[in-house]
C-alpha cells in the first residue's frame, strides 16, 4: 500500500493513529474481498473497514466510532492503515475473486475459536512453573490483565490500583481541558469524546471494584478526587454526554462508600464532604446534587440548618427542594409540610408529598394532602394556578386509578371551570361523563368565565370556536404547542403543521448551547408527531445537520428524543 492515504488525514489524527499503531492498539486485521476489517482498542473497541483497489492501494475507510460516523477520517482508521503500510506482508494473503460466490473469507469468530482451542491445548501441556512465569510476564506488561487477576482473586486491591485510577482521571480531565479551545461553535472533538468514554469506564466499571472489595475509604477518596478534577462544564457543552451523568456516577460511589463505612470512617468522610462543599458554586445544579446527597445519605444536620437559614426565604425550585430535604433530615415533619404547601415550587413540592404517601400506599392521606394543596392561596395568581393545577391533575389520576367515578367527574368539572379552560381533551371527557342537563349548565359557565392566565379566546366545542382558536394561533405563532393543537389538527392539518414548522425553524436559528439544542429538539418532536409534518421535520433536521455538522451536544439532545443523527 502506498502512502497517499495520508493526504486524507489531518496531521493531528495521523500522529494519534501512529501512537495507536505503536502501542499495539490494532488488535487484529483480516483480509476481505474489498480490503480489510480490523479491531482497534481505544477507550472502546472499534471496528474499522478499509477498502482497497486491485493493486492494494487505499480507496476509503470507515469506523464505528463517533468521530468517523460524523464524516471524518479517524485515528483508528489511521492506526490500521499504518499497520497495513508498515507490516503489510502479514496481511497480504490472496483473496478469491469477487465473482466467485462459493468462496468466502474466514469469519473472524471462527478464527478466534480456532485460536482459543490451540491455546487451550498448549496450556494443558504446560507445568506449574511455566504457567506462573507466563502469567507474571503478561501481568507485568499488560495492566488490564494484572487488574483482572487482582479483581478476581485478591482480597484487596493494592494502593497502586488507587493511584492508577486517580492518574487516569487526571489524564482524562487534562485531555478535556487541553482539547477545549473555548470556541463553543467548533467541530466535534474526538479527543473530548474519548476522554469522556474513559471517565465513564473508570467511574462505572473500575472504581466500583474497590466497593466490591470492601475498600470504602479508598473508593471514597477516588470519587472525591474525580469530583474535584473533572471539568463538568466542558462535558456539558462540548460532548455527547450530560455532566449530570458523570456527577451521578461519582455521587453513587460516594453514597455506597459512606453507607458501607464504619462509624469512624463515616465521621472522616462527613468532614471531608463538608470541606468540598465549601468550594462548590452554590448557584449551580452541581451544588444542588452535592447538597442533596449530603442531606439524604450523610444526614448532615448542621448542613440542614444552614440550608434552611440560607434558602428558607427563596421560592425557586432548587431552594424549596433543598429546604424540604433539610426539614426531613431534622425530622421537622410539620415544617416540611408547611414548606411544601406554602412554597410555589410545584413539581418539587407536590411530587414530594405524593411520593411520601404513595410510599406507604396511603390513598386516603394522599387525597387529603392534594385537597389541602388546592386550598393554598399564594399572592401570585399565576403561581396559584400552577400549584392548584398540579394538585388537581394528580387527583384526577388518583380517582381514575382507584375507580372513584363520582369524585373523578367532580374533580374534572373543577379542573375545566377553574384551571384548564383551554384543555379540550378534558372538556370532551367531561361532556362524555355529564348528562345533557349538567353539560348545558357547565357550558354556560365556560361561556361566561373567560380564560385564566392568558388572552386566548374561550375554547368551546363548536366549529366556530375551533375557527376562533385557529385564528388566535395564527396570530400568536411564537407560542409553543398547547394541549388543544392536536385536536385542531383534525380540522386544520395544513395550518397546524405550518405553525409547528415555523416554530422549529425559529428555534433552529442561532443555537449555541445545550438549552437551545433542547428547545429545538422539542419543537422538532412536535412537528414530527403530525403525519403531514414528518417530511418537513426531516427537511429541517437535514438542514440543521448541514449547519451544525459536528456539534455533539446537539446530536445528544436529538438522539434522546429518538432522532437518528
XYZ file of C-alpha atoms in Angstrom:
565
model
C 0.000 0.000 0.000
C 1.419 3.414 -0.967
C 1.415 6.376 1.400
C -1.055 8.558 -0.492
C -3.775 7.669 2.044
C -2.127 10.105 4.478
C -3.388 13.024 2.400
C -6.908 12.245 3.651
C -5.977 12.700 7.320
C -5.046 15.745 9.390
C -1.596 15.762 10.965
C -3.115 15.515 14.438
C -5.084 12.390 13.534
C -2.031 10.863 11.833
C 0.037 11.378 14.978
C -2.625 9.842 17.190
C -3.092 6.961 14.756
C 0.627 6.223 14.722
C 0.650 6.209 18.541
C -2.162 3.666 18.478
C -0.249 1.531 15.991
C 2.987 1.749 18.018
C 1.194 0.883 21.273
C -0.371 -2.234 19.784
C -3.945 -0.970 19.802
C -4.633 -2.661 16.453
C -5.858 -5.979 17.823
C -6.457 -7.902 14.601
C -6.689 -7.373 10.850
C -8.442 -9.689 8.423
C -8.442 -9.707 4.622
C -11.794 -9.394 2.846
C -12.862 -9.284 -0.794
C -12.925 -5.467 -0.734
C -9.962 -4.834 1.526
C -9.601 -5.336 5.273
C -11.524 -5.304 8.529
C -9.820 -4.668 11.852
C -10.495 -4.193 15.545
C -8.808 -1.255 17.279
C -8.733 -0.778 21.034
C -9.128 2.732 22.370
C -11.455 3.823 25.118
C -13.671 1.234 23.450
C -13.129 -1.475 20.839
C -13.939 -0.112 17.382
C -14.390 -1.927 14.076
C -12.532 -0.437 11.117
C -13.133 -1.241 7.446
C -10.542 -0.376 4.793
C -11.409 -0.539 1.081
C -8.564 -1.019 -1.421
C -8.347 -1.292 -5.209
C -6.999 -4.204 -7.274
C -3.443 -3.004 -6.655
C -3.992 -2.909 -2.904
C -3.989 0.893 -2.710
C -6.299 2.871 -0.449
C -9.798 3.814 -1.629
C -11.767 4.602 1.528
C -12.078 3.833 5.249
C -14.854 3.595 7.804
C -15.012 3.172 11.584
C -17.917 2.851 14.017
C -16.500 5.479 16.415
C -18.495 8.762 16.779
C -15.813 10.838 15.061
C -15.843 8.703 11.909
C -19.632 8.442 11.916
C -19.690 12.240 11.674
C -17.883 12.038 8.347
C -14.243 12.304 9.420
C -11.229 10.065 8.957
C -10.268 8.985 12.490
C -7.179 7.822 14.387
C -8.459 4.227 14.496
C -8.509 4.101 10.697
C -5.054 5.720 10.588
C -3.704 3.107 13.020
C -4.908 0.258 10.781
C -3.500 1.931 7.673
C -0.124 2.336 9.370
C -0.213 -1.369 10.236
C -1.013 -2.271 6.641
C 1.687 0.030 5.296
C 4.443 -0.957 7.736
C 3.533 -4.602 8.345
C 1.763 -5.226 5.056
C 3.312 -8.621 4.329
C 1.453 -10.123 7.285
C -1.917 -9.286 5.752
C -1.306 -9.838 2.017
C -2.935 -13.241 1.627
C -4.605 -13.753 -1.741
C -8.351 -13.270 -1.734
C -10.721 -15.057 -4.151
C -12.193 -13.021 -6.973
C -15.409 -11.191 -6.132
C -17.404 -13.174 -8.712
C -16.509 -16.488 -7.055
C -19.589 -16.663 -4.849
C -18.812 -20.104 -3.477
C -15.675 -18.979 -1.626
C -15.893 -16.564 1.296
C -13.330 -15.127 3.711
C -12.978 -16.962 7.009
C -15.228 -15.367 9.636
C -13.435 -13.628 12.487
C -15.452 -15.533 15.099
C -14.269 -18.850 13.677
C -10.692 -17.594 13.716
C -10.959 -16.640 17.369
C -12.460 -20.012 18.294
C -9.627 -21.820 16.493
C -7.022 -19.714 18.303
C -8.631 -20.355 21.674
C -8.694 -24.062 21.014
C -4.982 -24.115 20.206
C -4.114 -22.016 23.254
C -6.147 -24.381 25.438
C -4.156 -27.331 24.152
C -0.841 -25.558 24.820
C -1.827 -24.518 28.350
C -2.785 -28.079 29.263
C 0.745 -29.212 28.398
C 2.464 -26.508 30.492
C 3.684 -27.284 34.023
C 3.078 -25.052 37.068
C 6.336 -23.095 36.809
C 5.793 -22.346 33.129
C 2.253 -21.157 33.815
C 3.384 -18.973 36.728
C 6.127 -17.441 34.599
C 3.705 -16.782 31.730
C 1.056 -15.179 33.970
C 3.615 -12.981 35.730
C 5.123 -11.859 32.426
C 1.698 -10.994 31.000
C 0.647 -9.175 34.190
C 3.838 -7.113 34.214
C 3.376 -5.942 30.612
C -0.434 -5.689 30.425
C -2.048 -3.722 33.232
C -5.550 -4.848 32.294
C -4.531 -8.497 32.821
C -2.984 -7.621 36.189
C -6.171 -5.775 37.234
C -8.372 -8.701 36.189
C -6.277 -11.142 38.229
C -6.393 -8.877 41.279
C -10.112 -8.233 40.921
C -10.895 -11.927 40.630
C -8.556 -13.416 43.224
C -7.222 -10.740 45.621
C -8.910 -9.885 48.915
C -7.971 -6.218 48.473
C -6.794 -4.111 45.586
C -3.274 -2.663 46.142
C -2.646 1.038 46.683
C -1.099 1.162 43.207
C -4.573 0.455 41.796
C -5.972 3.510 43.598
C -3.098 5.629 42.276
C -3.706 4.280 38.783
C -7.391 5.311 38.905
C -6.510 8.813 40.060
C -3.824 9.120 37.376
C -6.308 8.031 34.699
C -8.910 10.517 35.952
C -6.300 13.272 35.897
C -5.209 12.274 32.384
C -8.759 12.190 31.008
C -9.613 15.512 32.678
C -6.456 17.081 31.238
C -7.384 15.760 27.787
C -10.742 17.526 28.092
C -9.150 20.823 29.102
C -6.385 20.650 26.513
C -8.839 19.854 23.717
C -11.139 22.730 24.677
C -10.258 25.757 22.582
C -13.048 27.864 24.081
C -14.916 28.052 20.785
C -18.421 26.771 21.520
C -19.178 26.664 17.803
C -16.236 24.410 16.942
C -16.476 20.977 15.386
C -16.878 17.638 17.104
C -13.690 16.862 19.028
C -12.730 13.207 19.087
C -10.234 13.668 21.924
C -13.004 15.021 24.151
C -15.297 12.126 23.354
C -12.536 9.621 24.088
C -11.828 11.342 27.406
C -15.476 11.164 28.487
C -15.711 7.499 27.478
C -12.579 6.855 29.515
C -14.064 8.641 32.548
C -17.282 6.698 32.162
C -15.373 3.417 32.261
C -13.263 4.446 35.270
C -16.261 5.629 37.312
C -18.727 2.985 36.184
C -16.515 -0.114 35.990
C -13.064 0.292 37.549
C -13.882 2.335 40.657
C -16.751 0.075 41.875
C -14.196 -2.751 42.137
C -12.953 -1.067 45.331
C -16.508 -1.157 46.695
C -16.760 -4.854 45.828
C -13.598 -5.459 47.862
C -14.953 -3.514 50.853
C -12.364 -0.755 50.386
C -14.815 2.019 51.126
C -12.293 4.665 52.224
C -10.234 4.183 49.063
C -13.320 4.316 46.821
C -14.435 7.483 48.606
C -11.017 9.090 48.086
C -11.019 8.387 44.360
C -14.619 9.608 43.964
C -13.787 12.930 45.654
C -10.651 13.223 43.543
C -12.832 12.831 40.443
C -15.346 15.405 41.713
C -12.602 17.967 42.302
C -10.771 17.440 38.997
C -13.285 16.691 36.247
C -14.290 19.782 34.174
C -18.066 19.279 34.196
C -18.855 22.442 32.223
C -16.786 21.236 29.257
C -18.529 17.851 29.310
C -21.940 19.511 29.377
C -21.462 21.846 26.436
C -18.866 20.174 24.225
C -19.545 16.418 24.292
C -22.264 13.858 23.670
C -22.821 13.307 27.391
C -24.549 15.321 30.103
C -22.350 16.332 33.016
C -25.101 15.149 35.368
C -24.476 11.572 34.185
C -20.870 11.790 35.371
C -21.944 13.525 38.593
C -24.429 10.731 39.303
C -21.747 8.074 38.871
C -19.445 9.858 41.317
C -22.133 10.517 43.928
C -23.345 6.924 43.634
C -19.876 5.727 44.632
C -19.743 8.273 47.477
C -23.131 7.068 48.730
C -22.118 3.384 48.591
C -18.775 4.096 50.268
C -20.388 6.107 53.072
C -23.102 3.501 53.620
C -20.563 0.666 53.836
C -18.034 2.504 56.011
C -17.676 2.096 59.783
C -18.534 4.867 62.260
C -15.022 6.327 62.398
C -14.701 6.351 58.593
C -18.115 7.991 58.232
C -17.119 10.862 60.506
C -13.966 11.451 58.455
C -15.934 11.256 55.208
C -18.534 13.708 56.517
C -15.852 16.253 57.425
C -14.214 15.931 54.027
C -17.531 16.290 52.203
C -18.270 19.454 54.181
C -14.895 20.866 53.156
C -15.537 20.047 49.492
C -18.977 21.661 49.649
C -17.384 24.971 50.613
C -15.615 25.048 47.227
C -18.701 24.393 45.074
C -20.533 27.290 43.418
C -23.835 27.482 45.317
C -25.743 28.706 42.251
C -25.304 25.592 40.123
C -27.005 22.226 39.711
C -23.596 20.850 40.648
C -24.103 22.268 44.142
C -27.678 21.067 44.427
C -26.695 17.464 43.600
C -23.955 17.503 46.217
C -26.127 19.023 48.964
C -28.955 16.620 48.160
C -26.568 13.704 48.650
C -25.288 15.212 51.926
C -28.826 15.566 53.273
C -30.246 12.239 52.158
C -27.220 9.957 52.619
C -24.985 11.614 55.209
C -27.978 13.190 57.009
C -25.842 16.184 57.938
C -27.974 18.082 60.455
C -25.597 21.051 60.664
C -25.811 21.424 56.886
C -29.598 21.110 57.073
C -29.747 24.074 59.474
C -27.528 26.118 57.126
C -29.718 25.230 54.125
C -32.858 26.414 55.890
C -31.167 29.627 57.014
C -29.781 30.338 53.533
C -32.675 29.243 51.309
C -35.730 29.370 53.588
C -36.954 32.656 52.118
C -36.427 31.620 48.477
C -39.151 30.112 46.317
C -37.276 28.731 43.298
C -37.367 25.010 42.616
C -33.866 24.169 43.872
C -34.157 26.184 47.083
C -37.542 24.771 48.061
C -36.409 21.243 47.227
C -33.337 21.590 49.451
C -35.391 23.048 52.302
C -37.828 20.136 52.138
C -34.915 17.688 52.379
C -33.384 19.742 55.209
C -36.579 19.678 57.280
C -36.845 15.952 56.695
C -33.219 15.439 57.798
C -34.005 17.298 61.024
C -37.250 15.285 61.499
C -39.248 18.524 61.473
C -42.258 16.989 59.743
C -44.686 19.890 60.330
C -42.176 22.397 58.953
C -41.556 20.143 55.982
C -45.234 20.004 55.052
C -45.706 23.719 55.676
C -42.813 24.308 53.280
C -44.412 22.022 50.718
C -47.806 23.702 50.957
C -46.697 27.329 51.224
C -43.983 27.472 48.578
C -44.582 27.650 44.890
C -42.190 25.092 43.504
C -44.910 22.957 42.007
C -43.009 19.908 40.815
C -40.785 19.524 43.883
C -43.481 20.334 46.418
C -46.348 18.263 45.095
C -44.161 15.356 43.975
C -42.503 15.231 47.404
C -45.880 14.937 49.125
C -47.163 12.357 46.679
C -44.013 10.249 46.975
C -44.310 10.263 50.771
C -47.876 8.936 50.776
C -47.524 6.588 47.827
C -44.551 5.006 49.587
C -46.979 3.827 52.267
C -49.878 3.163 49.822
C -51.928 5.661 51.828
C -54.510 6.766 49.256
C -56.774 8.490 51.775
C -53.981 10.694 53.134
C -52.763 11.385 49.604
C -56.196 12.687 48.598
C -56.401 14.822 51.751
C -52.946 16.247 51.031
C -53.806 17.158 47.439
C -57.054 18.783 48.550
C -55.030 20.902 51.020
C -52.761 21.966 48.182
C -55.821 23.214 46.304
C -56.718 25.418 49.269
C -53.379 27.237 49.350
C -53.678 30.831 48.076
C -50.288 32.328 47.190
C -50.040 36.011 46.405
C -49.251 35.422 42.744
C -52.352 34.334 40.804
C -50.346 32.665 38.045
C -48.365 30.621 40.575
C -51.585 29.739 42.390
C -52.918 28.332 39.127
C -49.775 26.253 38.662
C -49.981 24.865 42.188
C -53.707 24.103 42.012
C -53.333 22.679 38.534
C -50.664 20.214 39.650
C -52.799 19.075 42.604
C -55.952 18.753 40.520
C -54.213 16.777 37.787
C -52.809 14.392 40.389
C -56.237 13.991 41.974
C -57.684 13.055 38.601
C -55.002 10.380 38.276
C -55.738 9.040 41.785
C -59.514 8.976 41.257
C -59.130 7.284 37.866
C -56.678 4.708 39.197
C -58.963 3.822 42.128
C -62.206 3.781 40.066
C -63.721 6.649 42.079
C -66.100 7.716 39.304
C -68.143 10.359 41.162
C -65.037 12.029 42.612
C -63.362 11.898 39.209
C -66.276 13.674 37.500
C -66.471 16.328 40.233
C -62.730 16.988 40.033
C -62.908 17.131 36.247
C -65.613 19.812 36.493
C -63.470 21.814 38.926
C -60.488 21.375 36.617
C -62.113 22.685 33.455
C -64.021 25.509 35.176
C -61.240 26.863 37.364
C -57.951 25.777 35.821
C -57.822 24.221 32.363
C -60.399 26.076 30.304
C -58.086 25.582 27.307
C -57.833 21.784 27.639
C -60.219 20.397 25.048
C -59.332 16.821 25.941
C -60.686 17.299 29.455
C -63.679 19.310 28.247
C -64.552 16.481 25.865
C -64.110 13.919 28.656
C -66.413 15.851 30.966
C -69.072 16.233 28.276
C -68.991 12.454 27.778
C -69.469 11.781 31.502
C -72.013 14.514 32.344
C -75.660 14.314 31.391
C -77.031 16.775 28.846
C -78.605 18.968 31.550
C -75.383 19.164 33.583
C -73.318 19.754 30.467
C -75.555 22.654 29.428
C -75.037 24.209 32.869
C -71.229 23.825 32.690
C -71.231 25.018 29.067
C -72.855 28.286 30.130
C -70.308 28.698 32.927
C -67.477 28.148 30.483
C -69.018 30.578 28.076
C -69.177 33.315 30.695
C -65.960 32.553 32.572
C -63.256 33.978 30.331
C -59.810 32.418 30.385
C -57.226 32.014 33.111
C -53.722 33.360 32.744
C -53.767 34.301 29.037
C -55.620 36.193 26.330
C -56.683 33.083 24.436
C -60.284 33.015 23.231
C -62.859 30.973 25.089
C -62.426 27.393 23.921
C -65.679 25.533 23.469
C -66.665 22.642 21.252
C -68.430 24.121 18.259
C -66.930 24.546 14.794
C -66.946 28.331 15.127
C -64.920 28.043 18.340
C -62.274 25.909 16.636
C -62.026 28.515 13.916
C -61.618 31.286 16.512
C -58.891 29.302 18.207
C -57.118 28.624 14.932
C -57.159 32.314 14.112
C -55.740 33.105 17.537
C -52.981 30.512 16.997
C -52.146 32.034 13.605
C -51.753 35.440 15.243
C -49.653 34.095 18.131
C -47.303 31.827 16.215
C -44.455 32.248 18.702
C -46.301 30.190 21.323
C -45.163 26.625 21.717
C -47.712 23.818 21.099
C -50.589 23.738 23.560
C -52.849 20.889 24.606
C -55.501 21.630 22.021
C -53.242 21.734 18.967
C -53.626 18.013 18.292
C -57.415 18.455 18.155
C -57.115 21.443 15.831
C -55.050 19.221 13.534
C -58.204 17.207 12.845
C -59.816 20.323 11.362
C -56.908 22.364 10.014
C -53.967 19.981 9.439
C -52.077 22.206 6.997
C -52.344 25.310 9.171
C -51.279 23.483 12.330
C -48.293 21.907 10.565
C -47.344 25.298 9.163
C -47.296 26.759 12.684
C -45.266 23.865 14.081
C -42.837 24.091 11.162
C -42.352 27.828 11.719
C -41.619 27.217 15.413
C -38.986 24.592 14.594
C -37.389 26.894 12.012
C -37.208 29.756 14.513
C -35.708 27.665 17.297
C -33.061 26.244 14.926
C -31.617 29.697 14.240
C -28.520 30.796 16.139
C -28.254 27.814 18.505
C -25.141 27.989 20.698
C -25.747 25.940 23.850
C -27.453 22.797 25.115
C -30.545 24.664 26.272
C -31.121 25.961 22.729
C -30.468 22.480 21.308
C -33.037 21.007 23.693
C -35.607 23.671 22.761
C -35.132 22.955 19.068
C -35.331 19.173 19.559
C -38.653 19.536 21.419
C -40.094 21.679 18.622
C -38.972 19.101 16.078
C -40.674 16.337 18.092
C -43.959 18.274 17.997
C -43.672 18.772 14.237
C -42.798 15.139 13.573
C -45.805 13.962 15.614
C -48.119 15.114 12.822
C -48.267 12.846 9.803
C -48.162 15.828 7.472
C -45.286 17.306 9.442
C -42.869 14.381 9.160
C -41.433 15.398 5.797
C -40.954 18.977 6.985
C -39.244 17.714 10.163
C -36.837 15.604 8.116
C -36.014 18.569 5.886
C -35.363 20.899 8.833
C -33.234 18.262 10.537
C -31.197 17.731 7.372
C -30.640 21.471 7.048
C -29.618 21.823 10.707
C -27.145 18.941 10.412
C -25.524 20.747 7.481
C -25.227 23.949 9.505
C -24.100 22.163 12.670
C -22.337 19.064 11.291
C -20.299 18.138 14.331
C -21.951 19.533 17.457
C -22.148 16.605 19.895
C -24.440 18.249 22.445
C -26.994 18.960 19.705
C -26.815 15.367 18.488
C -27.199 14.121 22.034
C -30.417 16.123 22.540
C -31.810 14.861 19.232
C -30.901 11.235 19.933
C -32.537 11.432 23.341
C -35.777 12.191 21.525
C -35.492 9.366 19.034
C -33.862 11.092 16.068
C -31.194 9.184 14.180
C -28.269 11.530 13.505
